[in-house]
């Protein structure tokens, strides 16, 4: 069939179109598109949304309304977490076109006999597609328009009746409908849209048990996320002392970000903080206060991490065969090894890194603050985040990315639920207004929080 209706520039969208834009449960999401056709016919359009699930989708339809310059839009809200399908339908509104032309010609005192005949045929074609409760009204209108024993005024009134127009609003002949290709819209829970974080080192509170006693006070201050820096065993090799010095004393605990020791790696807990059960209790107590616990997801290892022993191929090596420690010149992190995302066994490494998240998710954690994601391959994030959310779509990822605006936006596009926003290169009122407007109304608003 010849398609004469154009549906262009659909929003929300991401720049590449390869990743879904985002919304959240209960959020008013504006869907819009350019919709137009050759000629002067009246058009109608709607947006349909359904969960992306196996079987027959249950579509919810919302009419799109024209807002000028062939732009159409509608606000939708979705009440379920996870991927959804979004489709825009547009069609020639044959009844509205006929009604407009009939009204114009009759007002100009032109002969409308042919138009009335055409209107009867159109109404009869539309009857089967009208909801059952309104079919009798449309059928009766067709009879009145066709009734040659009535005056022209009566027949015109029957066809131009506002109640009839309301009954036929949104009704299309199936062959007239043009649909956009389905696109995916990712729906997060509300905490992805806004949350207030409180950072706390559990060691300072005597471990998880002591931290649980602080929850009421933290909640009363208005926080809904308790963020814990790394809670894992800390390496002893090249352990840092105060102020990043290389001379650690016997009582210095080192950097929590130097993850891994004899007790284990990223899936274990430092024994000074408590046990897995203590953490489960903390997570449960946080929920009782309307909060949840967020853990740090830092993808580096101390020299004492079990992976260094069992999988040395996962790390960068110097020409002399030693593993290269982390650097950000002039800063040097002798107590940390970065993993090599492009190593020969990158699949095994990536799977292990995904298993770390899955482990904590199974223990009740659903929020992760990701350490320096802009220094890791985007390809990893666009794989691991959807991989986790396949089975746990309520899992949220915060990008702790102090980086350039385009990288921040790309991290959001490939899957991060939230990202740090900061203003180190914006100092004036105009710069703040411009950037905040961009975040709220610009193209990145479709996927970046």
mmCIF file of C-alpha atoms in Angstrom, residues 3-266:
data_model
loop_
_atom_site.group_PDB
_atom_site.id
_atom_site.type_symbol
_atom_site.label_atom_id
_atom_site.label_comp_id
_atom_site.label_asym_id
_atom_site.label_seq_id
_atom_site.Cartn_x
_atom_site.Cartn_y
_atom_site.Cartn_z
ATOM 1 C CA UNK A 3 2.136 5.199 2.471
ATOM 2 C CA UNK A 4 1.615 8.944 2.283
ATOM 3 C CA UNK A 5 1.887 9.852 5.962
ATOM 4 C CA UNK A 6 5.280 10.767 7.397
ATOM 5 C CA UNK A 7 6.182 10.056 11.050
ATOM 6 C CA UNK A 8 9.531 11.638 11.886
ATOM 7 C CA UNK A 9 11.700 12.826 14.784
ATOM 8 C CA UNK A 10 10.091 10.722 17.509
ATOM 9 C CA UNK A 11 10.926 11.635 21.083
ATOM 10 C CA UNK A 12 11.952 10.465 23.583
ATOM 11 C CA UNK A 13 15.045 9.005 21.966
ATOM 12 C CA UNK A 14 18.781 8.608 22.381
ATOM 13 C CA UNK A 15 21.307 10.018 19.894
ATOM 14 C CA UNK A 16 22.323 6.672 18.412
ATOM 15 C CA UNK A 17 18.915 5.040 18.594
ATOM 16 C CA UNK A 18 20.660 1.856 19.713
ATOM 17 C CA UNK A 19 19.764 2.302 23.381
ATOM 18 C CA UNK A 20 16.386 3.047 24.941
ATOM 19 C CA UNK A 21 15.425 6.438 26.324
ATOM 20 C CA UNK A 22 14.330 6.438 29.952
ATOM 21 C CA UNK A 23 11.388 7.347 32.094
ATOM 22 C CA UNK A 24 10.235 6.250 35.528
ATOM 23 C CA UNK A 25 7.111 4.839 37.110
ATOM 24 C CA UNK A 26 4.469 7.536 37.446
ATOM 25 C CA UNK A 27 6.529 10.150 35.632
ATOM 26 C CA UNK A 28 4.783 12.375 33.099
ATOM 27 C CA UNK A 29 6.621 11.481 29.901
ATOM 28 C CA UNK A 30 6.145 13.670 26.844
ATOM 29 C CA UNK A 31 5.992 11.706 23.580
ATOM 30 C CA UNK A 32 6.166 13.732 20.384
ATOM 31 C CA UNK A 33 6.738 13.398 16.645
ATOM 32 C CA UNK A 34 6.519 15.262 13.358
ATOM 33 C CA UNK A 35 3.461 13.927 11.516
ATOM 34 C CA UNK A 36 2.299 15.207 8.144
ATOM 35 C CA UNK A 37 0.933 14.179 4.752
ATOM 36 C CA UNK A 38 0.638 15.567 1.255
ATOM 37 C CA UNK A 39 -2.587 17.434 0.575
ATOM 38 C CA UNK A 40 -5.028 18.972 3.020
ATOM 39 C CA UNK A 41 -6.590 15.966 4.754
ATOM 40 C CA UNK A 42 -7.197 16.090 8.487
ATOM 41 C CA UNK A 43 -4.886 13.687 10.343
ATOM 42 C CA UNK A 44 -5.176 11.878 13.650
ATOM 43 C CA UNK A 45 -2.527 10.112 15.700
ATOM 44 C CA UNK A 46 -1.971 8.208 18.907
ATOM 45 C CA UNK A 47 0.869 6.709 20.894
ATOM 46 C CA UNK A 48 0.626 3.137 22.111
ATOM 47 C CA UNK A 49 2.683 1.738 24.990
ATOM 48 C CA UNK A 50 2.924 -1.843 26.237
ATOM 49 C CA UNK A 51 5.306 -3.867 28.400
ATOM 50 C CA UNK A 52 7.889 -5.644 26.304
ATOM 51 C CA UNK A 53 6.993 -9.202 27.202
ATOM 52 C CA UNK A 54 6.339 -12.504 25.499
ATOM 53 C CA UNK A 55 2.857 -13.110 24.219
ATOM 54 C CA UNK A 56 0.256 -10.643 23.085
ATOM 55 C CA UNK A 57 1.082 -7.137 24.305
ATOM 56 C CA UNK A 58 -1.538 -5.149 26.224
ATOM 57 C CA UNK A 59 -1.396 -1.738 24.607
ATOM 58 C CA UNK A 60 -2.438 1.482 26.296
ATOM 59 C CA UNK A 61 -3.279 4.190 23.737
ATOM 60 C CA UNK A 62 -3.187 7.960 24.214
ATOM 61 C CA UNK A 63 -4.278 10.458 21.514
ATOM 62 C CA UNK A 64 -1.586 12.727 20.143
ATOM 63 C CA UNK A 65 -2.595 16.350 19.628
ATOM 64 C CA UNK A 66 -1.091 18.855 17.157
ATOM 65 C CA UNK A 67 0.911 21.629 18.797
ATOM 66 C CA UNK A 68 1.981 23.536 15.681
ATOM 67 C CA UNK A 69 4.282 23.161 12.684
ATOM 68 C CA UNK A 70 3.227 19.517 12.176
ATOM 69 C CA UNK A 71 4.447 18.598 15.657
ATOM 70 C CA UNK A 72 2.219 16.274 17.681
ATOM 71 C CA UNK A 73 2.571 15.313 21.328
ATOM 72 C CA UNK A 74 0.975 13.580 24.291
ATOM 73 C CA UNK A 75 1.904 12.900 27.899
ATOM 74 C CA UNK A 76 1.931 9.281 29.076
ATOM 75 C CA UNK A 77 2.585 7.662 32.435
ATOM 76 C CA UNK A 78 3.644 4.076 32.983
ATOM 77 C CA UNK A 79 3.148 2.075 36.168
ATOM 78 C CA UNK A 80 5.558 -0.853 35.741
ATOM 79 C CA UNK A 81 9.361 -1.151 35.848
ATOM 80 C CA UNK A 82 11.237 -2.569 32.875
ATOM 81 C CA UNK A 83 11.336 -2.345 29.083
ATOM 82 C CA UNK A 84 8.249 -1.135 27.226
ATOM 83 C CA UNK A 85 7.356 -0.871 23.558
ATOM 84 C CA UNK A 86 6.320 2.494 22.141
ATOM 85 C CA UNK A 87 4.583 2.872 18.768
ATOM 86 C CA UNK A 88 3.088 5.933 17.101
ATOM 87 C CA UNK A 89 0.111 5.444 14.785
ATOM 88 C CA UNK A 90 -1.151 8.085 12.363
ATOM 89 C CA UNK A 91 -3.965 8.051 9.840
ATOM 90 C CA UNK A 92 -6.126 10.209 7.645
ATOM 91 C CA UNK A 93 -9.166 11.104 9.741
ATOM 92 C CA UNK A 94 -11.707 10.531 7.015
ATOM 93 C CA UNK A 95 -14.720 11.590 9.048
ATOM 94 C CA UNK A 96 -13.097 14.813 10.296
ATOM 95 C CA UNK A 97 -11.988 15.628 6.749
ATOM 96 C CA UNK A 98 -15.481 14.955 5.347
ATOM 97 C CA UNK A 99 -17.115 16.969 8.149
ATOM 98 C CA UNK A 100 -14.819 19.946 7.613
ATOM 99 C CA UNK A 101 -15.351 19.986 3.845
ATOM 100 C CA UNK A 102 -19.122 19.528 4.178
ATOM 101 C CA UNK A 103 -19.351 22.406 6.633
ATOM 102 C CA UNK A 104 -17.276 24.655 4.378
ATOM 103 C CA UNK A 105 -19.263 23.896 1.223
ATOM 104 C CA UNK A 106 -22.634 24.183 2.937
ATOM 105 C CA UNK A 107 -21.581 27.488 4.453
ATOM 106 C CA UNK A 108 -20.728 28.714 0.944
ATOM 107 C CA UNK A 109 -24.198 27.557 -0.238
ATOM 108 C CA UNK A 110 -22.710 25.024 -2.649
ATOM 109 C CA UNK A 111 -24.515 21.852 -3.650
ATOM 110 C CA UNK A 112 -23.549 19.098 -1.188
ATOM 111 C CA UNK A 113 -25.669 16.220 -2.510
ATOM 112 C CA UNK A 114 -22.634 14.158 -3.508
ATOM 113 C CA UNK A 115 -20.943 14.893 -0.184
ATOM 114 C CA UNK A 116 -23.957 13.555 1.711
ATOM 115 C CA UNK A 117 -23.892 10.323 -0.294
ATOM 116 C CA UNK A 118 -20.177 9.967 0.395
ATOM 117 C CA UNK A 119 -20.784 10.648 4.080
ATOM 118 C CA UNK A 120 -23.366 7.866 4.341
ATOM 119 C CA UNK A 121 -20.968 5.371 2.802
ATOM 120 C CA UNK A 122 -18.166 6.511 5.110
ATOM 121 C CA UNK A 123 -20.272 6.250 8.258
ATOM 122 C CA UNK A 124 -21.377 2.757 7.286
ATOM 123 C CA UNK A 125 -17.741 1.723 6.782
ATOM 124 C CA UNK A 126 -16.810 3.151 10.174
ATOM 125 C CA UNK A 127 -19.580 1.458 12.175
ATOM 126 C CA UNK A 128 -17.766 -1.908 12.666
ATOM 127 C CA UNK A 129 -14.691 -0.116 14.010
ATOM 128 C CA UNK A 130 -16.524 1.981 16.576
ATOM 129 C CA UNK A 131 -16.686 0.671 20.171
ATOM 130 C CA UNK A 132 -19.844 -1.373 20.660
ATOM 131 C CA UNK A 133 -21.496 1.170 22.946
ATOM 132 C CA UNK A 134 -21.376 3.865 20.237
ATOM 133 C CA UNK A 135 -22.206 1.836 17.130
ATOM 134 C CA UNK A 136 -25.966 2.459 17.260
ATOM 135 C CA UNK A 137 -25.377 6.222 17.354
ATOM 136 C CA UNK A 138 -23.169 6.115 14.250
ATOM 137 C CA UNK A 139 -25.555 3.818 12.396
ATOM 138 C CA UNK A 140 -28.505 6.090 13.238
ATOM 139 C CA UNK A 141 -26.550 9.106 11.986
ATOM 140 C CA UNK A 142 -25.883 7.347 8.700
ATOM 141 C CA UNK A 143 -29.621 6.705 8.276
ATOM 142 C CA UNK A 144 -30.468 10.338 9.036
ATOM 143 C CA UNK A 145 -27.914 11.672 6.564
ATOM 144 C CA UNK A 146 -29.268 9.290 3.916
ATOM 145 C CA UNK A 147 -32.932 10.131 4.556
ATOM 146 C CA UNK A 148 -33.991 12.052 1.436
ATOM 147 C CA UNK A 149 -37.433 12.775 2.891
ATOM 148 C CA UNK A 150 -35.877 15.096 5.472
ATOM 149 C CA UNK A 151 -34.810 18.640 4.833
ATOM 150 C CA UNK A 152 -31.233 19.443 3.914
ATOM 151 C CA UNK A 153 -30.841 21.192 7.241
ATOM 152 C CA UNK A 154 -31.840 18.055 9.170
ATOM 153 C CA UNK A 155 -29.475 15.871 7.142
ATOM 154 C CA UNK A 156 -26.620 18.350 7.601
ATOM 155 C CA UNK A 157 -27.228 18.585 11.324
ATOM 156 C CA UNK A 158 -27.110 14.802 11.587
ATOM 157 C CA UNK A 159 -23.723 14.646 9.857
ATOM 158 C CA UNK A 160 -22.236 17.684 11.581
ATOM 159 C CA UNK A 161 -23.427 16.803 15.082
ATOM 160 C CA UNK A 162 -20.723 17.354 17.743
ATOM 161 C CA UNK A 163 -21.749 14.204 19.600
ATOM 162 C CA UNK A 164 -21.173 12.172 16.426
ATOM 163 C CA UNK A 165 -17.755 13.754 15.992
ATOM 164 C CA UNK A 166 -16.896 12.845 19.594
ATOM 165 C CA UNK A 167 -18.070 9.278 19.043
ATOM 166 C CA UNK A 168 -15.779 8.924 16.022
ATOM 167 C CA UNK A 169 -12.734 10.617 17.554
ATOM 168 C CA UNK A 170 -9.793 8.232 17.358
ATOM 169 C CA UNK A 171 -11.644 5.764 15.111
ATOM 170 C CA UNK A 172 -9.680 4.759 12.028
ATOM 171 C CA UNK A 173 -10.154 2.439 9.114
ATOM 172 C CA UNK A 174 -7.464 -0.218 9.692
ATOM 173 C CA UNK A 175 -5.988 0.085 6.204
ATOM 174 C CA UNK A 176 -5.430 3.821 6.749
ATOM 175 C CA UNK A 177 -3.190 3.428 9.807
ATOM 176 C CA UNK A 178 0.551 3.983 9.401
ATOM 177 C CA UNK A 179 2.709 2.893 12.333
ATOM 178 C CA UNK A 180 6.231 3.763 13.333
ATOM 179 C CA UNK A 181 8.636 0.902 14.025
ATOM 180 C CA UNK A 182 8.399 -0.120 17.700
ATOM 181 C CA UNK A 183 11.020 1.487 19.884
ATOM 182 C CA UNK A 184 11.988 0.497 23.405
ATOM 183 C CA UNK A 185 11.383 2.799 26.368
ATOM 184 C CA UNK A 186 13.080 1.833 29.614
ATOM 185 C CA UNK A 187 11.044 2.474 32.779
ATOM 186 C CA UNK A 188 12.889 2.759 36.090
ATOM 187 C CA UNK A 189 11.447 2.943 39.555
ATOM 188 C CA UNK A 190 10.978 6.402 41.014
ATOM 189 C CA UNK A 191 14.249 6.391 42.958
ATOM 190 C CA UNK A 192 16.125 6.566 39.657
ATOM 191 C CA UNK A 193 14.409 9.876 38.959
ATOM 192 C CA UNK A 194 15.303 11.426 42.277
ATOM 193 C CA UNK A 195 17.060 10.247 45.415
ATOM 194 C CA UNK A 196 18.989 11.825 48.262
ATOM 195 C CA UNK A 197 22.186 10.058 49.261
ATOM 196 C CA UNK A 198 24.036 9.944 52.590
ATOM 197 C CA UNK A 199 27.576 8.571 52.534
ATOM 198 C CA UNK A 200 28.797 6.738 55.603
ATOM 199 C CA UNK A 201 31.836 4.583 56.380
ATOM 200 C CA UNK A 202 30.475 1.662 58.419
ATOM 201 C CA UNK A 203 33.859 1.265 60.138
ATOM 202 C CA UNK A 204 33.277 4.648 61.782
ATOM 203 C CA UNK A 205 30.088 3.286 63.344
ATOM 204 C CA UNK A 206 31.563 0.001 64.575
ATOM 205 C CA UNK A 207 30.435 -2.008 61.542
ATOM 206 C CA UNK A 208 27.041 -2.861 60.114
ATOM 207 C CA UNK A 209 25.383 -3.318 63.494
ATOM 208 C CA UNK A 210 26.366 0.154 64.621
ATOM 209 C CA UNK A 211 25.430 1.605 61.246
ATOM 210 C CA UNK A 212 21.921 0.195 61.618
ATOM 211 C CA UNK A 213 21.520 2.314 64.748
ATOM 212 C CA UNK A 214 22.199 5.472 62.721
ATOM 213 C CA UNK A 215 19.481 4.813 60.158
ATOM 214 C CA UNK A 216 16.678 6.578 61.994
ATOM 215 C CA UNK A 217 18.707 9.794 62.306
ATOM 216 C CA UNK A 218 19.754 9.632 58.654
ATOM 217 C CA UNK A 219 16.178 9.060 57.507
ATOM 218 C CA UNK A 220 14.933 11.949 59.659
ATOM 219 C CA UNK A 221 17.339 14.263 57.799
ATOM 220 C CA UNK A 222 15.486 13.402 54.575
ATOM 221 C CA UNK A 223 17.852 10.889 52.986
ATOM 222 C CA UNK A 224 16.508 7.813 51.230
ATOM 223 C CA UNK A 225 19.753 6.119 50.139
ATOM 224 C CA UNK A 226 22.578 5.107 52.476
ATOM 225 C CA UNK A 227 25.730 4.814 50.386
ATOM 226 C CA UNK A 228 28.569 2.642 51.686
ATOM 227 C CA UNK A 229 32.046 2.926 50.157
ATOM 228 C CA UNK A 230 33.719 -0.447 49.450
ATOM 229 C CA UNK A 231 32.991 -2.919 52.260
ATOM 230 C CA UNK A 232 35.353 -5.618 50.985
ATOM 231 C CA UNK A 233 38.645 -6.964 52.376
ATOM 232 C CA UNK A 234 41.494 -4.447 51.947
ATOM 233 C CA UNK A 235 44.872 -5.432 50.534
ATOM 234 C CA UNK A 236 48.066 -5.136 52.575
ATOM 235 C CA UNK A 237 50.613 -4.917 49.739
ATOM 236 C CA UNK A 238 51.666 -1.287 49.232
ATOM 237 C CA UNK A 239 48.988 -0.245 51.719
ATOM 238 C CA UNK A 240 48.625 3.515 51.921
ATOM 239 C CA UNK A 241 49.045 5.488 55.116
ATOM 240 C CA UNK A 242 47.530 8.882 55.976
ATOM 241 C CA UNK A 243 47.246 11.343 53.091
ATOM 242 C CA UNK A 244 48.205 8.772 50.457
ATOM 243 C CA UNK A 245 51.647 8.172 51.925
ATOM 244 C CA UNK A 246 53.496 4.916 51.239
ATOM 245 C CA UNK A 247 54.414 4.340 54.866
ATOM 246 C CA UNK A 248 51.428 2.636 56.469
ATOM 247 C CA UNK A 249 51.660 1.947 60.178
ATOM 248 C CA UNK A 250 50.517 -1.263 61.848
ATOM 249 C CA UNK A 251 47.111 0.266 62.661
ATOM 250 C CA UNK A 252 46.476 1.915 59.287
ATOM 251 C CA UNK A 253 43.591 0.241 57.484
ATOM 252 C CA UNK A 254 44.514 1.370 53.975
ATOM 253 C CA UNK A 255 42.178 2.570 51.258
ATOM 254 C CA UNK A 256 38.849 0.708 51.028
ATOM 255 C CA UNK A 257 39.204 1.045 47.252
ATOM 256 C CA UNK A 258 42.258 -1.273 47.347
ATOM 257 C CA UNK A 259 39.897 -4.212 47.135
ATOM 258 C CA UNK A 260 40.866 -7.786 47.943
ATOM 259 C CA UNK A 261 42.868 -9.675 50.526
ATOM 260 C CA UNK A 262 43.339 -13.131 52.010
ATOM 261 C CA UNK A 263 39.662 -13.098 53.039
ATOM 262 C CA UNK A 264 38.499 -12.714 49.423
ATOM 263 C CA UNK A 265 37.589 -10.122 46.834
ATOM 264 C CA UNK A 266 34.604 -8.194 45.536
#
